[in-house]
CSV table of C-alpha atoms in Angstrom, one decimal:
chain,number,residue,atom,x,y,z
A,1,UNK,CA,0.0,0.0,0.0
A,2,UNK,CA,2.7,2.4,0.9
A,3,UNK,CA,4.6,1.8,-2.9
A,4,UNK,CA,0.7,2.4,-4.4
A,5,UNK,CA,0.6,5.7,-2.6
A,6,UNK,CA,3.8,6.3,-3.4
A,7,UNK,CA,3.8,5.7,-6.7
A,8,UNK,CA,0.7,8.1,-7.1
A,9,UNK,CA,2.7,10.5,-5.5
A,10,UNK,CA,5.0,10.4,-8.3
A,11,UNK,CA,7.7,9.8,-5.9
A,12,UNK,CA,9.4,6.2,-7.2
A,13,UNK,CA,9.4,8.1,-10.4
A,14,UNK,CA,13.0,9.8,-9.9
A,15,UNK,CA,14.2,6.6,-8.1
A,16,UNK,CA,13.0,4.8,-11.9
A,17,UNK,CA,14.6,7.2,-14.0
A,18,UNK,CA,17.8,7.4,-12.4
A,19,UNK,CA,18.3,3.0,-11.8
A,20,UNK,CA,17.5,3.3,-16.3
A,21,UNK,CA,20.2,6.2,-16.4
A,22,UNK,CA,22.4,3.8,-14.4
A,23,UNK,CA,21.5,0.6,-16.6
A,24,UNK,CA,21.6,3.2,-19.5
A,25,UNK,CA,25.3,4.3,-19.1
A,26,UNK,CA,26.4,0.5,-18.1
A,27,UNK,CA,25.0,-0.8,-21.6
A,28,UNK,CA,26.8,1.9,-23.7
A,29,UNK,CA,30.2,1.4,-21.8
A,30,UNK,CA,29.9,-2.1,-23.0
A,31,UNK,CA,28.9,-1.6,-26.1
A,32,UNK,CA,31.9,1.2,-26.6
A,33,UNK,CA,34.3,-1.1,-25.0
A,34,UNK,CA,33.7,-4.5,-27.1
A,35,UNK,CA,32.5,-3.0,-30.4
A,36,UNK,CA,35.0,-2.8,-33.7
A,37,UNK,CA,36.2,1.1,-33.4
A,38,UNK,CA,36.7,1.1,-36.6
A,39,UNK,CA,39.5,-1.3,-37.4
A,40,UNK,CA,41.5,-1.1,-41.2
A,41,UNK,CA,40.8,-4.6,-42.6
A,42,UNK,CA,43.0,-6.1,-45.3
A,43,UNK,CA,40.3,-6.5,-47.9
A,44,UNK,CA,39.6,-3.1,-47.4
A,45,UNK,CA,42.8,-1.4,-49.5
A,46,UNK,CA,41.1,-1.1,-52.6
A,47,UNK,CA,39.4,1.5,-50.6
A,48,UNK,CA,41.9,3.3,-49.1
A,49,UNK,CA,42.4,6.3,-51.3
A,50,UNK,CA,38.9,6.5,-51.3
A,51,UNK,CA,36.4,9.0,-49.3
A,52,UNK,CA,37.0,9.2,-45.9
A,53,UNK,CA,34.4,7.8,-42.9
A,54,UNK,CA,31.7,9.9,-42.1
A,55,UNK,CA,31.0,11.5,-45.8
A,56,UNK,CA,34.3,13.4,-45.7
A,57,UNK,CA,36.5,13.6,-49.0
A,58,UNK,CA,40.0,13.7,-48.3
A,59,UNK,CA,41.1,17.8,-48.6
A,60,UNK,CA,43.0,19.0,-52.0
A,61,UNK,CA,45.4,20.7,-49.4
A,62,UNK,CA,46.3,17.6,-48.3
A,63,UNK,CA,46.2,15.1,-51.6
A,64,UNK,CA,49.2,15.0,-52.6
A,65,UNK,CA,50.3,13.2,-49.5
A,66,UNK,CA,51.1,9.7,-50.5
A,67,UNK,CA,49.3,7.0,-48.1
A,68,UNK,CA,52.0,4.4,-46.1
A,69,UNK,CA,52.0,1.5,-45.3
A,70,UNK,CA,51.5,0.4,-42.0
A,71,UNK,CA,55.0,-1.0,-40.6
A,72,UNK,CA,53.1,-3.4,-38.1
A,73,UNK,CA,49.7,-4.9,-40.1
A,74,UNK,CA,51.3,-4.0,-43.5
A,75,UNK,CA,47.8,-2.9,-44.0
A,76,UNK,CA,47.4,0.7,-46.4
A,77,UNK,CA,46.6,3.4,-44.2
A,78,UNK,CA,43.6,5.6,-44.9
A,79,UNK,CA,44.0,9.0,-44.6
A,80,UNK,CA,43.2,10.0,-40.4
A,81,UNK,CA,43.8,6.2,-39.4
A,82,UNK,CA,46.9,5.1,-36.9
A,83,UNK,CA,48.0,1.8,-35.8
A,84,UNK,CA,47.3,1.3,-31.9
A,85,UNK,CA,50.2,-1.1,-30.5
A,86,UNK,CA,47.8,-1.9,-27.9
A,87,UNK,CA,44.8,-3.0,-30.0
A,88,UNK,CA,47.7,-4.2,-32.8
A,89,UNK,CA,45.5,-2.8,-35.3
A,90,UNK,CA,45.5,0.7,-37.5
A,91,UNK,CA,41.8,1.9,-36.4
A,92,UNK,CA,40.3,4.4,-38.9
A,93,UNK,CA,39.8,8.3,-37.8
A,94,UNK,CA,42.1,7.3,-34.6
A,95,UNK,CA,41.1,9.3,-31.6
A,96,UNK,CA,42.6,7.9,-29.0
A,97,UNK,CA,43.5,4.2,-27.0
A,98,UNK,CA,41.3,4.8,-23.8
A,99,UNK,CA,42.3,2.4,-21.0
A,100,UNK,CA,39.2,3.1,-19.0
A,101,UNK,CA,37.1,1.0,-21.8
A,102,UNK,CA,40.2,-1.5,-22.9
A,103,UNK,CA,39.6,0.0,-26.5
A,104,UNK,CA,40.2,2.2,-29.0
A,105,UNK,CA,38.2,5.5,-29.6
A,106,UNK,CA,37.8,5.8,-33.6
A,107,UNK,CA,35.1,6.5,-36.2
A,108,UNK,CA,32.8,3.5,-35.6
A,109,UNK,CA,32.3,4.1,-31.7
A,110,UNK,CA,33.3,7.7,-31.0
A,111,UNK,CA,29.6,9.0,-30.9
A,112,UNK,CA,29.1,6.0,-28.8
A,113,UNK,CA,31.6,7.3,-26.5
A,114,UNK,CA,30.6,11.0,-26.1
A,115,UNK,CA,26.7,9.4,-25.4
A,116,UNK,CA,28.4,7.1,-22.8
A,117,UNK,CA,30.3,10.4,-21.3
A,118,UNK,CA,26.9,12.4,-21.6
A,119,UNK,CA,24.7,9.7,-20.0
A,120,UNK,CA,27.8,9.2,-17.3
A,121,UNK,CA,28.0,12.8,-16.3
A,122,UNK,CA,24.6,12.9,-15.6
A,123,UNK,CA,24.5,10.2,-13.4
A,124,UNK,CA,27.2,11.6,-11.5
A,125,UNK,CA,25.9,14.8,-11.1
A,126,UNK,CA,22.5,13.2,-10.0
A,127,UNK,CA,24.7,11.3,-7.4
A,128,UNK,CA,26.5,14.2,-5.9
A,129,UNK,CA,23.0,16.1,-5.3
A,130,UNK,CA,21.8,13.1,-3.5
A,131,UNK,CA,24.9,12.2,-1.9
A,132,UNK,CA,25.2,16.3,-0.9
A,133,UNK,CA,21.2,16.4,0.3
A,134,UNK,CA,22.2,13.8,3.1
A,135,UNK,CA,25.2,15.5,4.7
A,136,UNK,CA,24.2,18.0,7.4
A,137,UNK,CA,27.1,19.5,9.0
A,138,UNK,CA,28.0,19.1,12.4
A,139,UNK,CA,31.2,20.4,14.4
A,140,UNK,CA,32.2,17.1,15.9
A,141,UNK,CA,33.7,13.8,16.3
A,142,UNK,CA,30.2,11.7,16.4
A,143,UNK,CA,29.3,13.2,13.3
A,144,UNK,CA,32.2,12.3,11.1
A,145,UNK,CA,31.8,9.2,12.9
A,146,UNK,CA,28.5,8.2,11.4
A,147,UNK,CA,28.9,10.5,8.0
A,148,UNK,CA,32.1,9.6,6.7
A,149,UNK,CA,31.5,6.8,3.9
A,150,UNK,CA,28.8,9.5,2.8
A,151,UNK,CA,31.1,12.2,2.7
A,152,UNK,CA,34.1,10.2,1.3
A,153,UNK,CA,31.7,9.4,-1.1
A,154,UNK,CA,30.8,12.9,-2.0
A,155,UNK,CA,34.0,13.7,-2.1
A,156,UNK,CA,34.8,10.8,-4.6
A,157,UNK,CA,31.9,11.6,-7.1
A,158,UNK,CA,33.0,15.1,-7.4
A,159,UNK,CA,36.4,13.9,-8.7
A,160,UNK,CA,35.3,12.1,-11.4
A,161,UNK,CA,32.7,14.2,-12.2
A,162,UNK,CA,35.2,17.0,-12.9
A,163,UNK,CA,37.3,14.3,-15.0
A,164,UNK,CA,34.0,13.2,-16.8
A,165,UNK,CA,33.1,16.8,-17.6
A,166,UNK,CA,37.0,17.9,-18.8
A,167,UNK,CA,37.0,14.9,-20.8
A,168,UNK,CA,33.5,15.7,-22.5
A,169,UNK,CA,34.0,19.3,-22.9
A,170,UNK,CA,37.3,18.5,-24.6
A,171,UNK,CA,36.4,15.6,-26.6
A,172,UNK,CA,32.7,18.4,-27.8
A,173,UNK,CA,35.8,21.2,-29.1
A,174,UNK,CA,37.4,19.0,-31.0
A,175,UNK,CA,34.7,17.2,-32.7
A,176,UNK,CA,33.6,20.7,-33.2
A,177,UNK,CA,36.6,21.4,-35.3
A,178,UNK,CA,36.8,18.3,-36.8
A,179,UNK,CA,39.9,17.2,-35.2
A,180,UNK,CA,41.0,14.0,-32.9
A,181,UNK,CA,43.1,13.6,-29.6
A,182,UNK,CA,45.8,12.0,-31.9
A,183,UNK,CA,46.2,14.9,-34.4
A,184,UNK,CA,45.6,17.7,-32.0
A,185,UNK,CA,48.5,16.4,-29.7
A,186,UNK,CA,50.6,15.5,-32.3
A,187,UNK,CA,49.9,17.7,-35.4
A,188,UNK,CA,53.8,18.0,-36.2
A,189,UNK,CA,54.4,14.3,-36.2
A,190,UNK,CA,51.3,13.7,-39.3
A,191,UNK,CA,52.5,14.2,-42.6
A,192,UNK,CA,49.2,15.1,-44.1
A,193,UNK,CA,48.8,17.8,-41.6
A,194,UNK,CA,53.0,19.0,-41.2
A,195,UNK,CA,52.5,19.1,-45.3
A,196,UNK,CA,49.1,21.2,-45.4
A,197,UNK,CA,48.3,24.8,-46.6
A,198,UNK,CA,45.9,24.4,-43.5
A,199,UNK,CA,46.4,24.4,-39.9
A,200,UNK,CA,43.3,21.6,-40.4
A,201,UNK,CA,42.1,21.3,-43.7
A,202,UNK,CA,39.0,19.0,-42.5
A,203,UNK,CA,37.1,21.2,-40.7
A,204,UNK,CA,34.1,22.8,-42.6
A,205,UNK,CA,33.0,25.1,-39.7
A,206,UNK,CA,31.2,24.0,-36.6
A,207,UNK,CA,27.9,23.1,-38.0
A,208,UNK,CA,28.9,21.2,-40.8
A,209,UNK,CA,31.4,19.4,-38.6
A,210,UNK,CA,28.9,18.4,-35.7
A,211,UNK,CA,26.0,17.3,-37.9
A,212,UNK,CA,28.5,14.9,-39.8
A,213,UNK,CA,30.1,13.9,-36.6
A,214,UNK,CA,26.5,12.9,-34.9
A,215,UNK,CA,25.0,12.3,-38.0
């Protein structure tokens, strides 16, 4: 009777929504984590010098780069892929090797991977207001007593919320510019970026370079 009335209430609503956010963000991180992220297959080099992933042509400030060889696979490169040493495979539109997922970040799951962040951050910051709305502060040794598992706990989902939220906000600018972890940190070190007129001849403005991203 007292789940009926509270369920009329609308108060195991909330509870609901946030277990679903929970199973939501669970799902996705195994889904990111065990998927192909977009792995350069051998029957695939006929393709190579063909359009990029996600609709993208490869620049004319860039074509005259000649596509290599990977030294490891001995697969042909498309233009944006790198070989991950961990994954021992070259991974098309390489982001990054994330060790948090035991996979690579590339063109087949990186939306994935920004939903998984999205859906994570706002579990955590539904956490921290709960976790906060319990803690009622007290000037002694009894309280800490009883209140410190809730307040290391606090404490705890504020850290990786701010990692959550730095790694979302960075991963949103570049995807914005149409750029990856790998050739914004190393932009020097890629020959069809050291040899371009551009500083990044892929992006196509923020608009164009977010729908195609999501899209």
């Amino acid at each position: 009777s007292d789940l009926r009335e509270q369920e009329e209430r609308g108060e195991l609503l909330q509870p609901l929504i946030f277990v679903l956010l929970v199973l939501c963000s669970v799902l996705l991180y195994f889904k990111v984590s065990l998927m192909d992220p977009g792995f350069v297959k051998p029957e695939e080099e006929a393709k190579a010098g063909e359009a990029e992933g996600q609709g993208l042509v490869i620049p004319q400030a860039v074509g005259d780069v000649k596509l290599r060889r990977c030294g490891y696979c001995l697969v042909k490169q498309p233009m944006r892929a790198r070989h991950c040493q961990l994954c021992q495979h070259c991974v098309r539109r390489y982001d990054h090797h994330c060790p948090w997922i035991e996979n690579c970040v590339g063109e087949r799951n990186h939306p994935l991977f920004i939903a998984y962040l999205t859906v994570q951050l706002v579990v955590l910051l539904w956490g921290g207001h709960v976790a906060w709305s319990g803690l009622y502060f007290q000037q002694s040794w009894e309280w800490l007593k009883y209140n410190i598992f809730l307040l290391l706990s606090f404490l705890l989902i504020v850290i990786f919320t701010t990692v959550v939220l730095l790694l979302l906000v960075s991963h949103l600018y570049l995807i914005s510019c149409n750029t990856t972890t790998w050739e914004f940190m190393s932009h020097h070190r890629i020959s069809y970026l050291r040899h371009s007129e551009l500083e990044n001849p892929f992006d196509q403005g923020i608009i164009l370079n977010l729908w195609r991203f999501f899209c």
